[in-house]
Short mmCIF file of C-alpha atoms in Angstrom, two decimals:
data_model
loop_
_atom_site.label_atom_id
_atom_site.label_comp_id
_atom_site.label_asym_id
_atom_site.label_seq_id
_atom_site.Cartn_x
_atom_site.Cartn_y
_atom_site.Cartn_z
CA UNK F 24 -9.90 -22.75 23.09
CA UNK F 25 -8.82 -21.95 26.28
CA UNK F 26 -7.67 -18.11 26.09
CA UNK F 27 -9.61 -16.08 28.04
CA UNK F 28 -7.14 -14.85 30.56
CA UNK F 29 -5.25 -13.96 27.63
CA UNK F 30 -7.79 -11.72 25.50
CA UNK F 31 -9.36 -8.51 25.43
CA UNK F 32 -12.91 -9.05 23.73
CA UNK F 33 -14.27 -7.91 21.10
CA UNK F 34 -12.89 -4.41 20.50
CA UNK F 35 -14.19 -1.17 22.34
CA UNK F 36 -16.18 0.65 20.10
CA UNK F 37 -13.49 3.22 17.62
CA UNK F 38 -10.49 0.96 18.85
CA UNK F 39 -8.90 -0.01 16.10
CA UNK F 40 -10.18 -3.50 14.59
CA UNK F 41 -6.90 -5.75 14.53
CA UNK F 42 -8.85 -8.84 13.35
CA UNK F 43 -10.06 -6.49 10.23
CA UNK F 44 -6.51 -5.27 9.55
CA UNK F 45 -4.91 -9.21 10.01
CA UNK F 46 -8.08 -10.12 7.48
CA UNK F 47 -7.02 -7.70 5.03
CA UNK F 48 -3.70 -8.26 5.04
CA UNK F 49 -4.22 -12.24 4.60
CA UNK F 50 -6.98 -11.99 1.29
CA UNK F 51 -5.04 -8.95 -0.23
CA UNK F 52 -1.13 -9.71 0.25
CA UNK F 53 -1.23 -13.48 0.40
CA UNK F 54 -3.51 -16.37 -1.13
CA UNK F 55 -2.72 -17.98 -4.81
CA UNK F 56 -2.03 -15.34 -7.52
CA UNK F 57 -3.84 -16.57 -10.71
CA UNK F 58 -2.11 -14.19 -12.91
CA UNK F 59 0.87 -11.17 -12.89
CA UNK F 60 -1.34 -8.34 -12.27
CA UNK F 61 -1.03 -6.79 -8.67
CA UNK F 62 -3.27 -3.37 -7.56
CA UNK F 63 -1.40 -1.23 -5.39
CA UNK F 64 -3.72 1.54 -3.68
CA UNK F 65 -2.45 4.63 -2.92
CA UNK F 66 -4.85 7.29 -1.36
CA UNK F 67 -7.35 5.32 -2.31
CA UNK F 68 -6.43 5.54 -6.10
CA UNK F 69 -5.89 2.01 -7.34
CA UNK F 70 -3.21 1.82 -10.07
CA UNK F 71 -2.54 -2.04 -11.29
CA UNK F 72 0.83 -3.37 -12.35
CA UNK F 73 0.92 -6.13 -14.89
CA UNK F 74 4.36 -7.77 -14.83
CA UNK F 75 4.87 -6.14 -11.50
CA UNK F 76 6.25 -9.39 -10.38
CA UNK F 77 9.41 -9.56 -12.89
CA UNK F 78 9.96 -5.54 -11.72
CA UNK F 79 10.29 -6.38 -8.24
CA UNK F 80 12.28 -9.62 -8.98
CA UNK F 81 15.03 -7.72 -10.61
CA UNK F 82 15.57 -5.46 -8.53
CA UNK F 83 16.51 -7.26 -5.77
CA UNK F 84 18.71 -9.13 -8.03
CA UNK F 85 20.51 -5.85 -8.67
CA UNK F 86 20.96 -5.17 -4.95
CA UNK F 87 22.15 -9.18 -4.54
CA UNK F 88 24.92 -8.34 -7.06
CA UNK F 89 26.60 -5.36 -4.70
CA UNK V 27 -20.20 -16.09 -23.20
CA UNK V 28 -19.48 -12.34 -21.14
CA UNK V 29 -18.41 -11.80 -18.00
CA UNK V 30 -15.81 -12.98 -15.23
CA UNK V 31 -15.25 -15.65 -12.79
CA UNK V 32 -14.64 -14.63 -9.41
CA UNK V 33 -11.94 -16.91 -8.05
CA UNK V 34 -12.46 -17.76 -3.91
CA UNK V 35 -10.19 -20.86 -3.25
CA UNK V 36 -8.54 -23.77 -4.75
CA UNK V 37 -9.83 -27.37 -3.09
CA UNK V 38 -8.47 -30.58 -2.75
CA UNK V 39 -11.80 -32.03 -5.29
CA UNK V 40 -13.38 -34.41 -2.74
CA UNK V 41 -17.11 -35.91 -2.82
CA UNK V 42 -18.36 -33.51 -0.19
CA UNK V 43 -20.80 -30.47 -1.90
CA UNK V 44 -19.92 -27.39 -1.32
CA UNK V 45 -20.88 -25.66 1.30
CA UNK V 46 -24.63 -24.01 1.20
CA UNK V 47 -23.65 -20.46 1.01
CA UNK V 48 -24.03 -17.82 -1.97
CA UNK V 49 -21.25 -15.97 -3.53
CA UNK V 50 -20.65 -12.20 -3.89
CA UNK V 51 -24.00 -10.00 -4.89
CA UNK V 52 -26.00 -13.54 -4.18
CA UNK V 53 -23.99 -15.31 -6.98
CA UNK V 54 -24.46 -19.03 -6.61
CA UNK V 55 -21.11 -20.83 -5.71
CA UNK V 56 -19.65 -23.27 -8.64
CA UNK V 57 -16.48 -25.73 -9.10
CA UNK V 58 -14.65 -26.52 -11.70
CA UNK V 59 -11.89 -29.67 -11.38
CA UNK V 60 -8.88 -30.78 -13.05
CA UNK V 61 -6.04 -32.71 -11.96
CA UNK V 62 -7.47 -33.27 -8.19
CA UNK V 63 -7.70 -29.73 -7.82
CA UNK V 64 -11.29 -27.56 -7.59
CA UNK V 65 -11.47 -23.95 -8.49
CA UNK V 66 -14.05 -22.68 -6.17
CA UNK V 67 -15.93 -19.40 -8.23
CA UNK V 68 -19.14 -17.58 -9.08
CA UNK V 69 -20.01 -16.04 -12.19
CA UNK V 70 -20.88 -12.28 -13.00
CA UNK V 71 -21.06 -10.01 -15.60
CA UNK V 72 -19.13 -7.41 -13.78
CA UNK V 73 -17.40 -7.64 -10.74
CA UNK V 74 -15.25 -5.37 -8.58
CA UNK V 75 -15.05 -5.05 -5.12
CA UNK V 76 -13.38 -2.97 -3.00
CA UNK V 77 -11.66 -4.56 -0.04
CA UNK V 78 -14.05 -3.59 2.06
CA UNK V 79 -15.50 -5.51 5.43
CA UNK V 80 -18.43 -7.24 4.09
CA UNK V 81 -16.49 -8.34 0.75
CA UNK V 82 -13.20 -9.87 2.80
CA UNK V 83 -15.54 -11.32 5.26
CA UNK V 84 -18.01 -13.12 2.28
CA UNK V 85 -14.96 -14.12 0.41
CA UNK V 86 -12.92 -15.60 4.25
CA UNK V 87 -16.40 -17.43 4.90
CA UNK V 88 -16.92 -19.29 2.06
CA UNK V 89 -12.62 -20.40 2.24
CA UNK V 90 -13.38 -21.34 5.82
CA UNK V 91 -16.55 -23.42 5.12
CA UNK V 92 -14.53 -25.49 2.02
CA UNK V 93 -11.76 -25.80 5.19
CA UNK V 94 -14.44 -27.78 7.16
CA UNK V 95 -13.85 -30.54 5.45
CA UNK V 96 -11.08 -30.87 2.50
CA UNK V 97 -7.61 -28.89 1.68
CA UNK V 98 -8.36 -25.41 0.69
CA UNK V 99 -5.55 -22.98 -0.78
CA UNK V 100 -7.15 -19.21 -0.21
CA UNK V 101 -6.98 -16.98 -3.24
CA UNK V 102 -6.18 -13.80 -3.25
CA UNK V 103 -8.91 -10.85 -2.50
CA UNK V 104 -10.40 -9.71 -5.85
CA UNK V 105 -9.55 -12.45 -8.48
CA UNK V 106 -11.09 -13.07 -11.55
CA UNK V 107 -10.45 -14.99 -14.31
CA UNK V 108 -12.21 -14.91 -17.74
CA UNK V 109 -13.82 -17.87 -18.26
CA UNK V 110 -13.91 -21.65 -17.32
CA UNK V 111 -11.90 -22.19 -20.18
CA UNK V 112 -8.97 -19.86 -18.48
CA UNK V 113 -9.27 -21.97 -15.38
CA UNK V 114 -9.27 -25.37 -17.08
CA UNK V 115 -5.67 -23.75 -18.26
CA UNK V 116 -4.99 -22.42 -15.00
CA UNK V 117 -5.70 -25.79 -13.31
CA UNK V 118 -3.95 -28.08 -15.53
CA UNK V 119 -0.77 -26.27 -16.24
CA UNK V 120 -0.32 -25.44 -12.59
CA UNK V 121 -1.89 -29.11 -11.01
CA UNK V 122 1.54 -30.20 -9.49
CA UNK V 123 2.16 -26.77 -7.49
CA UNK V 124 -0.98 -26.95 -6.69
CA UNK V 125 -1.25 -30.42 -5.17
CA UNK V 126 2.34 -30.21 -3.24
CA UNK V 127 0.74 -26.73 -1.60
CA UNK V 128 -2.47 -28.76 -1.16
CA UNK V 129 -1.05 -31.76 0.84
CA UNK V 130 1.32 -29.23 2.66
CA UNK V 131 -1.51 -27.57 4.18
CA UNK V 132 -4.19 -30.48 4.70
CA UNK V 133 -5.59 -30.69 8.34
CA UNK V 134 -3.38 -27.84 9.16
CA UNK V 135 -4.33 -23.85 10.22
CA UNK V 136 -2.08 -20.84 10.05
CA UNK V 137 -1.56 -18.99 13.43
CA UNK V 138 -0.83 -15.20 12.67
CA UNK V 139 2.16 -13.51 15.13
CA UNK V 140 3.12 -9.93 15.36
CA UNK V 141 5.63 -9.01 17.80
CA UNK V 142 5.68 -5.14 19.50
CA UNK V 143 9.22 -3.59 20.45
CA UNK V 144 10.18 -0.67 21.73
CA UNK V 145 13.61 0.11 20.46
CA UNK V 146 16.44 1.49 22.56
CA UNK V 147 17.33 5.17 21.49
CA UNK V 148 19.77 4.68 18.53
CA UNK V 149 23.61 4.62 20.12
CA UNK V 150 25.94 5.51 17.96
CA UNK V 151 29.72 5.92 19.20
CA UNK V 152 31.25 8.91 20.27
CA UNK V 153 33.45 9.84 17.76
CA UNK V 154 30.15 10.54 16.09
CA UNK V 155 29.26 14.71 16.97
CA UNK V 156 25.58 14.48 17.28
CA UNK V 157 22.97 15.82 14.91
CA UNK V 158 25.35 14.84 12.21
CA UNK V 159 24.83 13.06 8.90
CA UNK V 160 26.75 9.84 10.13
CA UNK V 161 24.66 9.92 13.25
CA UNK V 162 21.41 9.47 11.93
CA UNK V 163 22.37 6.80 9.36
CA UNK V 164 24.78 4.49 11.69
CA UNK V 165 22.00 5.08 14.20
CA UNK V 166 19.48 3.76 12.34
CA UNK V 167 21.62 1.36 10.71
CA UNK V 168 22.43 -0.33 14.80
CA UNK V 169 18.72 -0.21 15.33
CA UNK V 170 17.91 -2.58 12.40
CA UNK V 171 20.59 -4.58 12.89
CA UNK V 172 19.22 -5.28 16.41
CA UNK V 173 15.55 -5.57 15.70
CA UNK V 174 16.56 -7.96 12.87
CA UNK V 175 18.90 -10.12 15.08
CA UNK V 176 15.68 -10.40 17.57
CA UNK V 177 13.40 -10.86 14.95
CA UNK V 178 14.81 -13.76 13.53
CA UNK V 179 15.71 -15.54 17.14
CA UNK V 180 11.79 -14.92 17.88
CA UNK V 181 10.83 -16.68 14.30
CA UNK V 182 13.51 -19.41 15.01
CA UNK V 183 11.63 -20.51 18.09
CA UNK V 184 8.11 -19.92 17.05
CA UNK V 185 8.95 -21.90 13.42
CA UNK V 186 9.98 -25.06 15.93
CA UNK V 187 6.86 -24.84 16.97
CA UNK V 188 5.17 -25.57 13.42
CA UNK V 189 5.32 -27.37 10.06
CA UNK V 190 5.79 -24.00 7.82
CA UNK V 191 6.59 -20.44 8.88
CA UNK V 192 6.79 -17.40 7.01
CA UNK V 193 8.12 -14.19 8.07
CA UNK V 194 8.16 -10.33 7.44
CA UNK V 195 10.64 -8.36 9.57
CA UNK V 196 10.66 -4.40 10.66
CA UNK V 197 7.54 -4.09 8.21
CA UNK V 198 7.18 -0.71 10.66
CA UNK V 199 10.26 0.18 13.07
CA UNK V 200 7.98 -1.06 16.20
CA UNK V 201 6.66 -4.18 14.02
CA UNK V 202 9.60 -6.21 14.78
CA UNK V 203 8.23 -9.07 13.65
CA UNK V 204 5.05 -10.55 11.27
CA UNK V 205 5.00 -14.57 10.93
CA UNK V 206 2.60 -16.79 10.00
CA UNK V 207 3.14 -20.50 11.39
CA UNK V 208 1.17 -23.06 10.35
CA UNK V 209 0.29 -25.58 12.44
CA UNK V 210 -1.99 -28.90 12.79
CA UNK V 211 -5.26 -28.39 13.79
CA UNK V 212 -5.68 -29.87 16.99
CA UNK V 213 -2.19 -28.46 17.61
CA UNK V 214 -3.31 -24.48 18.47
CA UNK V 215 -2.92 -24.66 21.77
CA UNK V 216 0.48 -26.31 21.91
CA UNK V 217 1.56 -23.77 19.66
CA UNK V 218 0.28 -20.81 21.75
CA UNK V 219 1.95 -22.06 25.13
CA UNK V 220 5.29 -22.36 22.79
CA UNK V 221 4.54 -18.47 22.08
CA UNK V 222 3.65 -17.52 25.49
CA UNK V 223 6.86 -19.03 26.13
CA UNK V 224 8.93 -16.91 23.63
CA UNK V 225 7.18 -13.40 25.02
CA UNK V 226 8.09 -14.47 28.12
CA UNK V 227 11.93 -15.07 27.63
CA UNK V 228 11.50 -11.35 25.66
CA UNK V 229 11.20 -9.27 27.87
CA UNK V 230 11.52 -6.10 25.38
CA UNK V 231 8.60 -7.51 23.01
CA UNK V 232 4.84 -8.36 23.06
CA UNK V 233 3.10 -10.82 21.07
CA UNK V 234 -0.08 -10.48 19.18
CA UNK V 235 -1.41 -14.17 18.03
CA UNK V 236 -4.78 -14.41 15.73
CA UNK V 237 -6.26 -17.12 14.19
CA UNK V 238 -7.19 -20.17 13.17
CA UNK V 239 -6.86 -19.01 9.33
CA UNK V 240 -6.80 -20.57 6.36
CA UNK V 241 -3.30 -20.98 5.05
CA UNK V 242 -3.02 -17.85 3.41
CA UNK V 243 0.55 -17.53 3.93
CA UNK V 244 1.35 -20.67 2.88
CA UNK V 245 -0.18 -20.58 -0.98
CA UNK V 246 1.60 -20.08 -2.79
CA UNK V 247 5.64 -20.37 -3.48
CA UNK V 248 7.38 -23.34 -2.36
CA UNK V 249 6.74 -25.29 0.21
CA UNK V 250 9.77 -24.28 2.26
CA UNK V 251 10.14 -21.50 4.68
CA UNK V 252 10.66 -18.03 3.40
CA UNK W 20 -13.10 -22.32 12.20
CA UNK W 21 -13.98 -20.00 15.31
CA UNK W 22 -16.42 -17.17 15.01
CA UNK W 23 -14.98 -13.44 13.91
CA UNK W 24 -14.77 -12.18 17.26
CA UNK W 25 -12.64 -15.03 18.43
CA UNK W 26 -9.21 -14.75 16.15
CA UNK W 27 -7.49 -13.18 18.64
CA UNK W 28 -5.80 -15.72 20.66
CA UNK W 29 -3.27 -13.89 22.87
CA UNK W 30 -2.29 -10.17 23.30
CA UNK W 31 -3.24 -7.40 25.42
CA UNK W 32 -6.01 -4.47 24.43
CA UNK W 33 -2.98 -1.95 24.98
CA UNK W 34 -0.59 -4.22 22.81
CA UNK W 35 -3.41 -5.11 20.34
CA UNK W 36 -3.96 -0.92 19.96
CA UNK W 37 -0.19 -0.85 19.54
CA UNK W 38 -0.17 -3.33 16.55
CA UNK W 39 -3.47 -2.14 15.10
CA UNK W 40 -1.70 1.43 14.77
CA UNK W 41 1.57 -0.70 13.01
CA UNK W 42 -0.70 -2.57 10.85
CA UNK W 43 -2.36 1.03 9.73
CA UNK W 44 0.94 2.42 8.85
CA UNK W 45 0.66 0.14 5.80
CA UNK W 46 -2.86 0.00 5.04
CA UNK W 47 -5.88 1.67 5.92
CA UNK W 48 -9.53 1.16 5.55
CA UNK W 49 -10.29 2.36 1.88
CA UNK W 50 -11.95 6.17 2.82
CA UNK W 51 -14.65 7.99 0.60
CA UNK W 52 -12.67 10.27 -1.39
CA UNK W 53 -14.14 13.83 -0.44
CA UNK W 54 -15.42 15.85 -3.41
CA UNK W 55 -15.11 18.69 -1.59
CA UNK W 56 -12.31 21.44 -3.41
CA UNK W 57 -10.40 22.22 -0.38
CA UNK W 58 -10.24 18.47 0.36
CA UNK W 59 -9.38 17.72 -2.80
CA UNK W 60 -6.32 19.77 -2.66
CA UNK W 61 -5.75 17.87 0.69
CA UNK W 62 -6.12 14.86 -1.38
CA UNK W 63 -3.57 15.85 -3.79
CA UNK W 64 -1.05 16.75 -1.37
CA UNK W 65 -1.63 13.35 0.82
CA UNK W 66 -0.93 11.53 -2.32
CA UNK W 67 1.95 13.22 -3.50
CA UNK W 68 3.89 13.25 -0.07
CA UNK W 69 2.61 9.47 0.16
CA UNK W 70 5.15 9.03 -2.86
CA UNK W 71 7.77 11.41 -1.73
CA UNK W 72 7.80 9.41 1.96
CA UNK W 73 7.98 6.17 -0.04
CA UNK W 74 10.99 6.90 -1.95
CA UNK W 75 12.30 8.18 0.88
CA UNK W 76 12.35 5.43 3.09
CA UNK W 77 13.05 3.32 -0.37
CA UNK W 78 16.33 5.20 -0.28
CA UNK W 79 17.10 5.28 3.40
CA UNK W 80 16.93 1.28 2.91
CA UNK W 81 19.26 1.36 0.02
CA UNK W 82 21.62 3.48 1.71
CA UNK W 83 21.63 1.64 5.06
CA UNK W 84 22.45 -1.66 2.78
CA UNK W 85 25.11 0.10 1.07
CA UNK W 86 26.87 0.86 4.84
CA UNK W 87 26.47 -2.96 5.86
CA UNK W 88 27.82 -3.68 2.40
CA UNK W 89 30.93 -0.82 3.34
CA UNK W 90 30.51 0.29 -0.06
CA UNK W 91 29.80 4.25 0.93
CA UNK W 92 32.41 6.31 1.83
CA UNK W 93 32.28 8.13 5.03
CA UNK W 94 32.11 11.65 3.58
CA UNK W 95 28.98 10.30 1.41
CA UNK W 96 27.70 8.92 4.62
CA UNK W 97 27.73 12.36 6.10
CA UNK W 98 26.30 13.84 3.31
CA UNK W 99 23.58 11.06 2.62
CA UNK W 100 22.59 11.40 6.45
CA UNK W 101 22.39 14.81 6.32
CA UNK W 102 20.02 15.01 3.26
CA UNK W 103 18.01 12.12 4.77
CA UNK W 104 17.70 14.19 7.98
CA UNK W 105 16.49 17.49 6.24
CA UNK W 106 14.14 15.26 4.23
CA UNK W 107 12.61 13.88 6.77
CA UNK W 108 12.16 17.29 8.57
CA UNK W 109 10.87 18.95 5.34
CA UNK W 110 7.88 15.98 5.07
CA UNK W 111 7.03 16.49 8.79
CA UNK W 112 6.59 20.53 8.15
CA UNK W 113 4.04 19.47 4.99
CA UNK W 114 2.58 16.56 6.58
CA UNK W 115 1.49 19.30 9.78
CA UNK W 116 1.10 21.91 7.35
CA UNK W 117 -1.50 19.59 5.98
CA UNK W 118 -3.17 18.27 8.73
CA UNK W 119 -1.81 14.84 7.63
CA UNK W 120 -1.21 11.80 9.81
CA UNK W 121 1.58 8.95 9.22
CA UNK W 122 -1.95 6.97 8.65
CA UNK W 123 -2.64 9.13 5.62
CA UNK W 124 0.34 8.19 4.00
CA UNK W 125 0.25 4.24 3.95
CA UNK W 126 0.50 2.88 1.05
CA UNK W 127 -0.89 -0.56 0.25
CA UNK W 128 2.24 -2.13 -1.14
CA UNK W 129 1.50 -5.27 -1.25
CA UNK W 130 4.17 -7.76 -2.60
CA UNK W 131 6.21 -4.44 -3.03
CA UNK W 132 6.34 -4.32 0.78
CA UNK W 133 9.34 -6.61 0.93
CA UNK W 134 11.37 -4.33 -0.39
CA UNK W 135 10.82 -1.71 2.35
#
């Protein structure tokens, strides 16, 4: 793949590691969901939501209705 | 029979073994098929991992080796199921969905975009005193507007460029854009000159592009574009 | 697929930092929680502002919606942006009176992150 002229390497030590962050984001927010359950971290505290999905669902089927 | 399955990917079942890698904590990899479909897992008696480096970077390996040579649907970080007996049920009540995702994404990568903006200072008319309620609301509501409009018109020409797009838009005020395009293999390149295009005739964004991934974006929902 | 080091396939460092500090607004590396008393009060107050600037912005949405969808009057504009304003002043005081960063209060929302 022809993208040098296009790329900083690997990132400077500390720099922030955007290949990490677009890694994380991909295996935690996307892929096949086997079941309802989603974990949602906050501060580090994981709290799971089963049935998080039908939650979310209606809600934005409130706002459709305005 | 205790314990749980850790779930990595869904396969396209094809002669070729899997590849020679262990799973998590040196877990030997399994399959289990149904329906043209292969769960990809490994068996423990407790498992949970935080998403930490090593873990995403075990779990994105083993996805990419299966990607060497069949269909692979990615799973999400941290799945487990109970036993083979869930996944048979898994598998078999969910083999169609599975198989349309399966030959949507076969010989295909996803290419990852995030577009940068800097947004003009909100302008809000001048009947509006400054510093007022209205101000900061309408402000922010003619910024959105904006960075949506440009958004989309940036997806628009980058989802020409593929088979399947997805999008997130204004996930931060500067993070005008987040797509995911997925594209054929030896198509990457095609694709990137297509996006060097698009920053180009954008003067007011930059574009971050990573990949090849796996289609992560792209399984699970329906096939079309979201 | 190409080695770890090679995903990134076009963008600047200074563009790439620029992203990388986007992405972080919504996630961060999972941190050792600090035992530590002091920093456990720190800990308490990150993840209750975390919340409070989430149903902030959760609101601000709704409210922007509701003046595309003209169903707010202008007075409750006016009102609405002025409590939105002092809101967001109020979390800026506590987040400095903290010693907190927008960083420290992401909040992995996952699917949930649609909705902001």
């Amino acid at each position: 793949m022809s993208t040098a002229s296009h790329v900083s390497h690997r990132p400077a030590a500390g720099s922030r590691d955007v290949t990490l962050l677009e890694l994380l984001d991909r295996l935690v927010d996307n892929g096949v969901v086997l079941h309802g359950d989603i974990t949602l971290a906050v501060a580090d505290i994981d709290l799971i939501y089963v049935g998080l999905r039908a939650i979310i669902s209606s809600v934005s089927s409130l706002e459709e209705r305005r | 029979m205790t314990g749980v399955l850790y779930v990595y990917a869904l396969a396209e079942t094809s002669e070729a073994a899997l590849p020679a890698r262990r799973g998590h904590r040196g877990a030997p990899l399994r399959h289990l098929s149904r329906d043209g479909v292969t769960a990809v897992f490994s068996r423990h008696r407790r498992i949970e991992l935080p998403p930490e480096e090593r873990y995403l970077w075990r779990h994105e390996t083993i996805t990419e080796a299966l990607m060497a040579d069949r269909a692979v649907l990615p799973v999400r970080f941290g799945t487990t199921v109970a036993d083979e007996a869930a996944l048979v049920t898994m598998l078999t009540t969910r083999a169609e969905e599975f198989r349309e995702l399966l030959a949507l994404v076969r010989g295909r990568v996803e290419i990852g975009v995030r577009a940068l903006w800097t947004p003009d200072e909100p302008q809000t008319a001048d009947a509006e005193p400054a510093g007022s309620g209205r101000a900061y609301l309408l402000g922010a509501v003619s910024v959105r507007h904006a960075g949506a409009h440009l958004a989309e018109t940036l997806h628009a020409a980058l989802a020409e460029q593929a088979v399947g797009a997805r999008r997130r838009v204004l996930v931060t005020p500067r993070l005008l854009l987040s797509g995911a395009y997925l594209v054929e293999r030896d198509g990457v390149d095609r694709f990137l000159a297509a996006a060097d295009e698009v920053g180009r005739a954008h003067g007011d964004v930059e574009l971050v592009c990573t990949g090849p991934w796996p289609p992560h974006s792209f399984a699970a929902g329906t096939p079309e574009e979201r | 697929m190409s080695d770890r080091d090679e995903r990134l396939l076009r963008g600047t460092a200074e563009v790439l930092d620029g992203v990388g500090r986007e992405l972080e607004r919504v996630r961060t590396q999972p941190r050792r929680l600090d035992a530590d008393a002091e920093q456990v009060g720190r800990g308490l107050a990150q993840l209750v502002l975390t919340i409070v600037d989430l149903l902030r912005q959760l609101m601000e949405r709704q409210a922007l919606r509701r003046i595309e969808g003209g169903t707010l009057t202008d007075e409750e504009i006016e009102r609405l942006g002025l409590a939105f304003k002092a809101l967001a002043e109020r979390m800026e005081e506590l987040k400095q009176a903290f010693e907190l960063e927008d960083e420290d209060l992401n909040l992995h929302l996952g699917p949930l992150g649609d909705l902001m």
